[in-house]
Amino acid sequence: MADKQEILSGLAEIVEEVAGVAQDDVSLEKSFVDDLDIDSLSMVEIAVQAEDKFGVKIPDDELANLKTVGDAVDYVANNSK
Amino acid sequence: MSNIDVVVTGLGATTPLGGDVASTWDGLLAGRSGVRAIEADWLERFDLPVRIGAALAEEPTERIPRVQARRLDRCEQVALIAARQAWADAGFAEPTDEHTDVEPERLGVSIGTGIGGPVTLLQQDDLLEEHGIRKVSPLTVPMLMPNGPAAHVGIDLKARAGVHSPASACASGAEGIATGYQMIQSGRADVVIAGGAEACIAPITIAGFAQARTVSTRNDDPAHASRPFDTDRDGFVLGEGAGVVILERADRAAARGATVYARLSGFGITSDAHHITGNHPEGIGQIAAMRNAITMAGLTANDVGHVNAHATSTVVGDVGEAAAIRQAIGQHPVVTAPKGALGHLVGGAGAVEGIATILSLYHGVVPATLNLENLDPKVDLDVVAGEPRKVELTAAISNSFGFGGHNTALLFTAA
């Protein structure tokens, strides 16, 4: 599957589409809620789009653990087929 | 009621005639039509008998950034646009976390809608049917709920004195303004962002109104389809848009030197208790609404020089209202029916037409009723046709009536 840099840039595209955050600002250490100001509704949209884009399943209890962009990138890297 | 004076210090609108109040007012005075052929594949697909509508002159996304727009139903978008315009027109700065020109605890919202977000509801239901729950937006409910337009305005402009969203079909916008007036009169707020919004031009609404036999089928001549009080009228034209006014305690407005467009001096709200779509045959509810507004304002019928009629261009409704105006006020008022140009904005109608009434008082001119070529003899009123009429006014009434038997009359007086 894609390397982490590719996952990051793919995720950044989704975050920009859903929440209007510039792709350059979507970096590994950023918190979705505290740094990127993304609310719980937008997180659901981002998760669904990420599932489609990367071919992963992100159950709700896993989604709750994805605090930072880096957490999401790692999860996708470890769980995509 | 207390005797707190309430004035109008800001106006905002987006309509089929223009993306703001100035262009809408210019369109009304110039006799432009906002009615056009609907460009959509579903007209053919469902073989709909109605192929005309009064869509917005300016797409909401011209004024709302993409990411915010995708979180809002179109009805919420137009409410927000009109509210921000009215807010700026009142001389208030965009609120920040550090500063608000109106104390949030003293700022209210009252923005009505007839239906809310049916287009969102249908789109999301299509996604559910086609793809299952995963594709349904988590924003579905906040986008379709009828309090959404008012709630978003309250969040945007930081209103904490309460947010109301009256739903009384085509009277919703007028009831929004009346409710705002009550919020100030009862001491709950000093400033209220008040009005109405609608954006529901969709296959299901067109089909529903067509089945109720209430809409014009003059498909080959859209600009002449909406013709209130004319002998050849054949139904209303569904439109979309929003109107919002800033209502303010008169002493507060005076203290800050605000421009005052008019005073909101009274209102009447009644209900027919008769039929879900048809007016009471003797117009008792409409007559009482106008009379109650006049009484609340401490005026007499002779003081009312102008009526901005609800007249939607339906065969029965227009003559019913005309009879009610004659009984409640008399034959002296100068009457106009803006739906000839605007189409019927449903929940937005009463607010946009309230703004037209305010501007008639403010500028001393009443726009003509577009497409009124042959006045129905049963109307028997002084309806302005052809050119706008200059007339000095001290008091004017804006009528709005809705499915359900809702009747609202707003009474504005010159500032």
Coordinates of C-alpha atoms in Angstrom, one line a residue:
Chain A
M1 CA 0.0 0.0 0.0
A2 CA 0.9 3.6 -0.3
D3 CA 3.7 5.0 1.8
K4 CA 3.1 7.4 4.6
Q5 CA 3.9 10.5 2.6
E6 CA 1.3 9.5 0.0
I7 CA -1.3 8.8 2.7
L8 CA -0.6 12.2 4.3
S9 CA -1.1 14.1 1.0
G10 CA -4.2 12.1 0.2
L11 CA -5.6 12.8 3.7
A12 CA -4.7 16.5 3.3
E13 CA -6.8 16.6 0.2
I14 CA -9.8 15.2 2.0
V15 CA -9.3 17.6 5.0
E16 CA -9.2 20.6 2.6
E17 CA -12.3 19.4 0.7
V18 CA -14.3 18.9 3.9
A19 CA -13.1 21.5 6.3
G20 CA -11.3 24.1 4.1
V21 CA -7.9 23.7 5.9
A22 CA -5.0 24.4 3.5
Q23 CA -3.2 21.2 2.5
D24 CA 0.1 22.6 3.7
D25 CA -1.3 23.0 7.2
V26 CA -2.3 19.3 7.5
S27 CA 0.9 18.0 9.0
L28 CA 1.6 14.9 11.2
E29 CA 1.7 16.6 14.6
K30 CA -1.5 18.6 14.2
S31 CA -4.6 17.7 16.3
F32 CA -7.8 17.6 14.2
V33 CA -9.8 19.3 16.9
D34 CA -7.4 21.6 18.7
D35 CA -5.2 22.7 15.8
L36 CA -7.3 22.3 12.6
D37 CA -10.6 23.3 14.3
I38 CA -12.5 20.3 12.8
D39 CA -15.7 19.4 14.5
S40 CA -17.1 15.9 15.2
L41 CA -19.5 16.1 12.2
S42 CA -16.6 16.9 9.8
M43 CA -14.5 14.1 11.3
V44 CA -17.2 11.6 10.3
E45 CA -17.1 12.9 6.7
I46 CA -13.4 12.8 6.6
A47 CA -13.4 9.2 7.9
V48 CA -15.9 8.0 5.3
Q49 CA -13.9 9.7 2.5
A50 CA -10.6 8.2 3.9
E51 CA -12.2 4.7 3.9
D52 CA -13.1 5.1 0.3
K53 CA -9.8 6.6 -0.8
F54 CA -7.5 4.1 1.1
G55 CA -9.6 1.0 1.2
V56 CA -9.7 0.8 5.0
K57 CA -12.4 0.4 7.6
I58 CA -12.4 3.0 10.4
P59 CA -14.8 1.8 13.1
D60 CA -16.2 4.5 15.4
D61 CA -14.2 3.4 18.4
E62 CA -11.0 3.6 16.3
L63 CA -12.0 7.0 15.0
A64 CA -12.2 8.3 18.5
N65 CA -8.5 7.4 19.0
L66 CA -7.3 9.3 15.9
K67 CA -6.4 12.6 17.6
T68 CA -3.7 13.8 15.3
V69 CA -3.1 13.7 11.6
G70 CA -0.2 11.4 12.4
D71 CA -2.5 9.0 14.2
A72 CA -4.7 8.8 11.1
V73 CA -1.8 8.3 8.8
D74 CA -0.4 5.5 11.0
Y75 CA -3.8 3.8 11.2
V76 CA -4.3 3.9 7.4
A77 CA -0.8 2.6 6.8
N78 CA -1.3 -0.3 9.2
N79 CA -4.8 -1.3 8.2
S80 CA -5.1 -0.8 4.4
K81 CA -5.0 -3.9 2.2
Chain B
M1 CA -48.1 45.2 25.4
S2 CA -45.6 47.7 26.7
N3 CA -45.0 50.9 24.7
I4 CA -41.3 50.3 23.7
D5 CA -40.9 51.8 20.2
V6 CA -39.4 49.5 17.7
V7 CA -37.6 50.8 14.6
V8 CA -36.0 49.2 11.5
T9 CA -32.4 50.1 11.2
G10 CA -31.0 47.6 8.7
L11 CA -32.3 45.7 5.6
G12 CA -30.9 42.7 3.8
A13 CA -32.2 40.4 1.0
T14 CA -31.3 38.0 -1.8
T15 CA -34.1 37.5 -4.3
P16 CA -35.0 36.5 -7.9
L17 CA -34.5 40.2 -8.8
G18 CA -31.1 40.7 -7.3
G19 CA -28.5 39.6 -4.7
D20 CA -29.2 42.5 -2.4
V21 CA -31.8 45.0 -1.3
A22 CA -30.7 47.8 -3.7
S23 CA -30.9 45.6 -6.8
T24 CA -34.2 44.0 -5.7
W25 CA -35.7 47.5 -5.1
D26 CA -34.4 48.7 -8.4
G27 CA -35.9 45.7 -10.1
L28 CA -39.3 46.3 -8.5
L29 CA -39.3 50.0 -9.6
A30 CA -38.0 49.2 -13.1
G31 CA -40.7 46.5 -13.6
R32 CA -38.2 43.6 -14.2
S33 CA -39.4 40.0 -13.8
G34 CA -37.6 37.5 -11.7
V35 CA -39.5 34.6 -13.3
R36 CA -37.6 32.3 -15.7
A37 CA -37.8 28.9 -17.3
I38 CA -36.4 26.3 -14.9
E39 CA -33.3 24.6 -16.3
A40 CA -33.3 21.1 -14.9
D41 CA -33.4 17.5 -16.3
W42 CA -36.1 16.5 -13.8
L43 CA -38.8 18.6 -15.7
E44 CA -38.6 16.1 -18.5
R45 CA -38.1 13.1 -16.3
F46 CA -41.3 13.6 -14.4
D47 CA -43.1 15.4 -17.2
L48 CA -44.0 18.2 -14.8
P49 CA -46.8 20.6 -16.0
V50 CA -44.9 23.6 -14.4
R51 CA -41.6 24.6 -16.0
I52 CA -41.1 28.1 -14.6
G53 CA -39.8 29.5 -11.3
A54 CA -38.3 32.5 -9.7
A55 CA -34.8 31.3 -8.9
L56 CA -32.3 33.5 -7.2
A57 CA -30.6 36.2 -9.4
E58 CA -27.3 35.4 -7.7
E59 CA -26.1 32.0 -6.5
P60 CA -25.5 32.0 -2.8
T61 CA -22.0 30.6 -3.3
E62 CA -21.1 34.0 -4.8
R63 CA -21.2 35.3 -1.2
I64 CA -20.5 32.3 1.0
P65 CA -17.2 30.5 1.0
R66 CA -17.2 26.9 -0.4
V67 CA -16.5 25.1 2.9
Q68 CA -19.2 27.0 4.8
A69 CA -21.7 26.6 1.9
R70 CA -21.3 22.8 1.8
R71 CA -22.4 22.6 5.5
L72 CA -25.6 24.7 4.8
D73 CA -28.8 23.9 3.1
R74 CA -29.6 26.5 0.4
C75 CA -32.4 27.9 2.7
E76 CA -29.8 28.5 5.4
Q77 CA -27.4 30.0 2.9
V78 CA -29.9 32.7 1.8
A79 CA -30.9 33.5 5.4
L80 CA -27.3 34.0 6.3
I81 CA -26.6 36.2 3.3
A82 CA -29.7 38.4 4.0
A83 CA -28.8 38.6 7.7
R84 CA -25.2 39.6 7.2
Q85 CA -26.4 42.3 4.8
A86 CA -28.9 43.7 7.2
W87 CA -26.4 43.6 10.0
A88 CA -23.8 45.6 8.0
D89 CA -26.6 48.0 6.8
A90 CA -27.4 48.7 10.4
G91 CA -23.9 49.9 10.9
F92 CA -22.8 46.9 13.0
A93 CA -19.3 45.4 12.6
E94 CA -18.8 41.7 12.1
P95 CA -18.7 40.3 15.7
T96 CA -15.5 38.8 17.0
D97 CA -14.7 36.9 20.2
E98 CA -13.4 40.2 21.7
H99 CA -16.1 42.6 20.5
T100 CA -19.7 42.7 19.5
D101 CA -21.6 45.9 18.7
V102 CA -24.7 44.4 20.3
E103 CA -24.5 42.7 23.6
P104 CA -25.1 39.0 22.7
E105 CA -27.5 38.5 25.7
R106 CA -29.7 41.4 24.3
L107 CA -29.6 40.2 20.7
G108 CA -32.3 37.8 19.3
V109 CA -33.1 36.1 16.0
S110 CA -36.5 35.4 14.5
I111 CA -36.3 34.0 11.0
G112 CA -39.1 31.8 9.7
T113 CA -39.3 29.4 6.9
G114 CA -42.2 27.5 5.3
I115 CA -40.5 24.2 4.7
G116 CA -36.8 24.4 5.7
G117 CA -34.5 22.0 3.9
P118 CA -36.5 19.5 1.8
V119 CA -33.9 19.5 -0.9
T120 CA -31.3 18.2 1.6
L121 CA -33.8 15.7 2.9
L122 CA -34.4 14.3 -0.6
Q123 CA -30.7 14.3 -1.6
Q124 CA -29.7 12.4 1.5
D125 CA -32.5 10.0 1.1
D126 CA -31.3 9.3 -2.4
L127 CA -27.8 8.6 -1.1
L128 CA -29.2 6.3 1.6
E129 CA -31.2 4.3 -1.0
E130 CA -28.3 4.1 -3.4
H131 CA -25.3 3.6 -1.2
G132 CA -26.5 2.9 2.3
I133 CA -25.8 4.8 5.5
R134 CA -22.1 5.5 5.0
K135 CA -22.8 8.1 2.3
V136 CA -25.4 10.0 4.4
S137 CA -24.0 13.3 5.6
P138 CA -23.6 13.8 9.3
L139 CA -24.9 17.3 8.6
T140 CA -28.3 16.0 7.3
V141 CA -30.4 16.9 10.3
P142 CA -28.9 20.4 10.9
M143 CA -29.3 21.1 7.2
L144 CA -32.9 20.0 6.9
M145 CA -34.4 21.3 10.2
P146 CA -36.6 24.4 9.8
N147 CA -34.8 26.2 12.7
G148 CA -31.5 25.8 10.8
P149 CA -31.6 29.2 9.1
A150 CA -32.3 31.1 12.3
A151 CA -29.9 29.1 14.3
H152 CA -27.0 29.6 11.8
V153 CA -27.7 33.4 11.8
G154 CA -27.7 33.3 15.6
I155 CA -24.3 31.6 15.7
D156 CA -22.8 33.8 13.0
L157 CA -23.9 37.1 14.6
K158 CA -23.7 35.9 18.3
A159 CA -27.3 36.2 19.4
R160 CA -28.0 34.8 22.9
A161 CA -31.4 36.3 23.7
G162 CA -33.2 33.4 21.9
V163 CA -33.6 32.2 18.4
H164 CA -37.1 31.6 17.0
S165 CA -38.2 30.1 13.7
P166 CA -41.9 30.6 13.1
A167 CA -43.3 28.2 10.5
S168 CA -46.6 29.4 9.1
A169 CA -46.1 28.6 5.4
C170 CA -46.2 31.7 3.2
A171 CA -46.7 33.9 6.3
S172 CA -43.5 32.7 8.0
G173 CA -41.4 35.7 7.0
A174 CA -43.9 38.2 8.3
E175 CA -44.4 36.2 11.4
G176 CA -40.7 36.2 11.9
I177 CA -40.8 40.0 11.9
A178 CA -43.8 40.1 14.2
T179 CA -42.1 37.7 16.6
G180 CA -39.0 39.9 16.7
Y181 CA -41.2 42.9 17.5
Q182 CA -42.7 41.0 20.4
M183 CA -39.2 40.0 21.7
I184 CA -38.3 43.7 22.0
Q185 CA -41.6 44.8 23.3
S186 CA -41.6 42.1 26.1
G187 CA -38.1 43.2 27.2
R188 CA -36.3 40.1 26.1
A189 CA -34.0 41.8 23.6
D190 CA -32.9 45.2 22.4
V191 CA -32.1 44.2 18.9
V192 CA -33.6 41.3 16.8
I193 CA -32.5 40.0 13.4
A194 CA -35.9 39.1 11.9
G195 CA -37.2 37.9 8.6
G196 CA -37.8 34.8 6.6
A197 CA -36.1 32.4 4.1
E198 CA -37.0 29.7 1.6
A199 CA -35.2 27.8 -1.1
C200 CA -37.2 24.8 -2.2
I201 CA -37.5 24.8 -6.0
A202 CA -37.4 21.0 -6.4
P203 CA -39.3 18.3 -8.3
I204 CA -41.4 17.4 -5.2
T205 CA -42.5 20.9 -4.3
I206 CA -43.3 21.8 -7.9
A207 CA -45.2 18.5 -8.2
G208 CA -47.0 19.1 -5.0
F209 CA -48.1 22.6 -5.7
A210 CA -49.0 21.6 -9.3
Q211 CA -51.3 18.8 -7.9
A212 CA -52.9 21.3 -5.6
R213 CA -53.6 23.3 -8.8
T214 CA -52.2 26.5 -7.3
V215 CA -49.3 27.3 -9.6
S216 CA -49.2 29.0 -13.0
T217 CA -48.7 26.9 -16.1
R218 CA -47.9 29.8 -18.4
N219 CA -44.7 27.9 -19.4
D220 CA -44.2 29.6 -22.7
D221 CA -44.1 33.1 -21.3
P222 CA -42.4 33.1 -17.9
A223 CA -42.0 36.8 -17.5
H224 CA -45.8 37.3 -17.7
A225 CA -46.8 34.2 -15.7
S226 CA -47.2 35.9 -12.3
R227 CA -49.9 38.6 -12.6
P228 CA -51.7 39.4 -9.4
F229 CA -55.1 41.0 -9.7
D230 CA -55.1 40.6 -13.5
T231 CA -58.0 39.0 -15.2
D232 CA -55.7 36.4 -16.9
R233 CA -53.9 35.2 -13.8
D234 CA -53.7 31.4 -13.4
G235 CA -51.7 30.7 -10.3
F236 CA -48.5 31.7 -8.5
V237 CA -44.9 31.1 -9.5
L238 CA -42.7 29.3 -7.0
G239 CA -39.6 31.4 -6.0
E240 CA -36.7 31.4 -3.6
G241 CA -35.0 34.0 -1.5
A242 CA -34.7 35.6 1.9
G243 CA -35.3 39.0 3.5
V244 CA -34.0 40.1 6.9
V245 CA -34.5 43.3 8.9
I246 CA -32.8 44.6 12.0
L247 CA -35.4 45.6 14.5
E248 CA -34.1 47.8 17.3
R249 CA -35.4 49.7 20.3
A250 CA -36.0 53.2 19.1
D251 CA -34.1 54.8 22.0
R252 CA -31.1 52.6 21.4
A253 CA -31.1 53.4 17.7
A254 CA -31.4 57.1 18.4
A255 CA -28.5 57.0 20.9
R256 CA -26.1 55.6 18.4
G257 CA -27.4 57.8 15.6
A258 CA -28.5 54.9 13.4
T259 CA -30.4 55.4 10.1
V260 CA -34.0 54.6 10.8
Y261 CA -35.9 53.3 7.7
A262 CA -39.3 53.1 9.4
R263 CA -41.0 52.3 12.7
L264 CA -42.7 48.9 13.2
S265 CA -45.9 50.1 14.9
G266 CA -48.0 47.0 15.1
F267 CA -49.0 43.7 13.7
G268 CA -52.0 41.4 13.5
I269 CA -51.8 37.6 13.6
T270 CA -55.0 35.6 13.2
S271 CA -55.9 32.1 12.1
D272 CA -58.9 31.1 9.9
A273 CA -59.9 27.8 11.6
H274 CA -61.5 26.9 8.3
H275 CA -59.6 24.9 5.7
I276 CA -55.9 23.8 5.3
T277 CA -55.3 25.6 2.0
G278 CA -58.4 27.7 1.2
N279 CA -59.1 31.1 2.7
H280 CA -62.2 31.7 4.8
P281 CA -64.9 32.7 2.2
E282 CA -65.7 35.9 4.2
G283 CA -62.0 36.7 4.8
I284 CA -62.6 37.0 8.5
G285 CA -59.1 36.1 9.5
Q286 CA -57.5 38.5 7.0
I287 CA -59.8 41.4 8.0
A288 CA -59.1 40.8 11.7
A289 CA -55.3 40.7 11.1
M290 CA -55.3 44.1 9.4
R291 CA -57.7 45.6 11.9
N292 CA -55.6 44.3 14.8
A293 CA -52.5 45.7 13.4
I294 CA -54.2 49.1 13.0
T295 CA -55.5 49.0 16.6
M296 CA -52.1 48.0 18.0
A297 CA -50.5 50.9 16.2
G298 CA -53.1 53.3 17.7
L299 CA -54.2 54.3 14.3
T300 CA -57.4 54.3 12.3
A301 CA -58.0 52.7 8.9
N302 CA -57.9 56.2 7.3
D303 CA -54.3 56.6 8.3
V304 CA -53.2 53.6 6.2
G305 CA -52.2 55.0 2.8
H306 CA -50.7 51.9 1.3
V307 CA -51.1 48.1 1.3
N308 CA -48.4 45.8 0.0
A309 CA -50.7 42.9 -0.8
H310 CA -50.0 39.2 -0.4
A311 CA -51.8 38.6 -3.7
T312 CA -50.1 35.6 -5.2
S313 CA -51.8 35.6 -8.6
T314 CA -54.3 32.8 -7.8
V315 CA -57.8 33.1 -9.1
V316 CA -59.6 32.8 -5.7
G317 CA -56.9 34.2 -3.4
D318 CA -56.5 37.6 -5.0
V319 CA -60.1 38.6 -5.0
G320 CA -60.5 37.3 -1.5
E321 CA -57.7 39.6 -0.2
A322 CA -59.1 42.5 -2.2
A323 CA -62.4 42.2 -0.5
A324 CA -60.7 41.9 2.9
I325 CA -58.7 45.1 2.3
R326 CA -61.9 46.9 1.3
Q327 CA -63.6 45.8 4.4
A328 CA -60.7 46.3 6.9
I329 CA -59.3 49.5 5.5
G330 CA -61.4 50.9 2.6
Q331 CA -60.8 51.8 -1.0
H332 CA -58.4 54.6 -0.4
P333 CA -55.0 52.8 0.1
V334 CA -52.6 52.6 -2.8
V335 CA -52.1 48.9 -3.4
T336 CA -49.3 46.9 -5.0
A337 CA -48.5 43.2 -5.3
P338 CA -44.8 42.5 -5.6
K339 CA -45.2 38.9 -6.4
G340 CA -45.8 39.9 -10.1
A341 CA -42.1 40.5 -10.3
L342 CA -40.7 38.4 -7.5
G343 CA -42.8 35.3 -7.8
H344 CA -43.8 33.7 -4.5
L345 CA -40.9 33.3 -2.1
V346 CA -43.0 31.3 0.4
G347 CA -41.3 31.7 3.8
G348 CA -39.2 34.5 2.4
A349 CA -42.1 36.4 0.9
G350 CA -43.4 38.2 4.0
A351 CA -40.0 39.5 4.9
V352 CA -38.9 40.6 1.4
E353 CA -42.3 42.3 0.9
G354 CA -42.0 43.9 4.3
I355 CA -38.8 45.4 3.1
A356 CA -40.5 46.7 0.0
T357 CA -43.2 48.2 2.2
I358 CA -40.6 49.9 4.4
L359 CA -38.8 51.3 1.3
S360 CA -42.1 52.6 -0.1
L361 CA -42.6 54.6 3.2
Y362 CA -39.0 55.7 3.2
H363 CA -38.8 56.8 -0.4
G364 CA -42.4 57.8 -1.0
V365 CA -42.9 55.6 -4.0
V366 CA -44.9 52.5 -4.6
P367 CA -43.7 50.0 -7.3
A368 CA -46.2 48.9 -9.9
T369 CA -47.8 45.4 -9.9
L370 CA -45.9 43.7 -12.7
N371 CA -48.1 42.2 -15.5
L372 CA -51.3 43.9 -14.3
E373 CA -52.8 44.8 -17.6
N374 CA -56.5 44.3 -17.0
L375 CA -57.6 44.8 -13.4
D376 CA -60.1 42.1 -12.3
P377 CA -63.3 44.1 -11.8
K378 CA -63.9 42.1 -8.6
V379 CA -60.8 43.6 -7.1
D380 CA -62.1 47.2 -7.0
L381 CA -59.1 48.8 -5.4
D382 CA -56.5 51.4 -6.4
V383 CA -53.8 49.0 -7.6
V384 CA -50.7 50.6 -9.0
A385 CA -50.0 49.4 -12.6
G386 CA -47.6 50.4 -15.3
E387 CA -45.3 52.8 -13.6
P388 CA -44.3 53.3 -10.0
R389 CA -46.4 55.9 -8.2
K390 CA -45.0 58.7 -6.0
V391 CA -47.0 59.1 -2.9
E392 CA -46.3 60.5 0.6
L393 CA -47.1 57.9 3.1
T394 CA -47.3 57.9 6.9
A395 CA -48.5 54.3 7.5
A396 CA -48.5 51.1 5.4
I397 CA -49.5 47.5 5.8
S398 CA -47.8 44.4 4.4
N399 CA -50.1 41.4 4.2
S400 CA -49.0 37.7 4.3
F401 CA -51.2 34.7 4.3
G402 CA -50.3 31.1 4.4
F403 CA -51.5 27.5 3.9
G404 CA -53.0 26.5 7.3
G405 CA -55.1 29.6 7.5
H406 CA -52.3 31.9 8.9
N407 CA -52.9 35.6 8.4
T408 CA -50.3 38.2 9.3
A409 CA -50.4 42.0 8.8
L410 CA -47.4 44.1 9.6
L411 CA -48.0 47.9 10.1
F412 CA -45.0 50.2 9.4
T413 CA -45.1 53.9 9.9
A414 CA -42.7 56.6 8.6
A415 CA -39.7 57.2 10.8

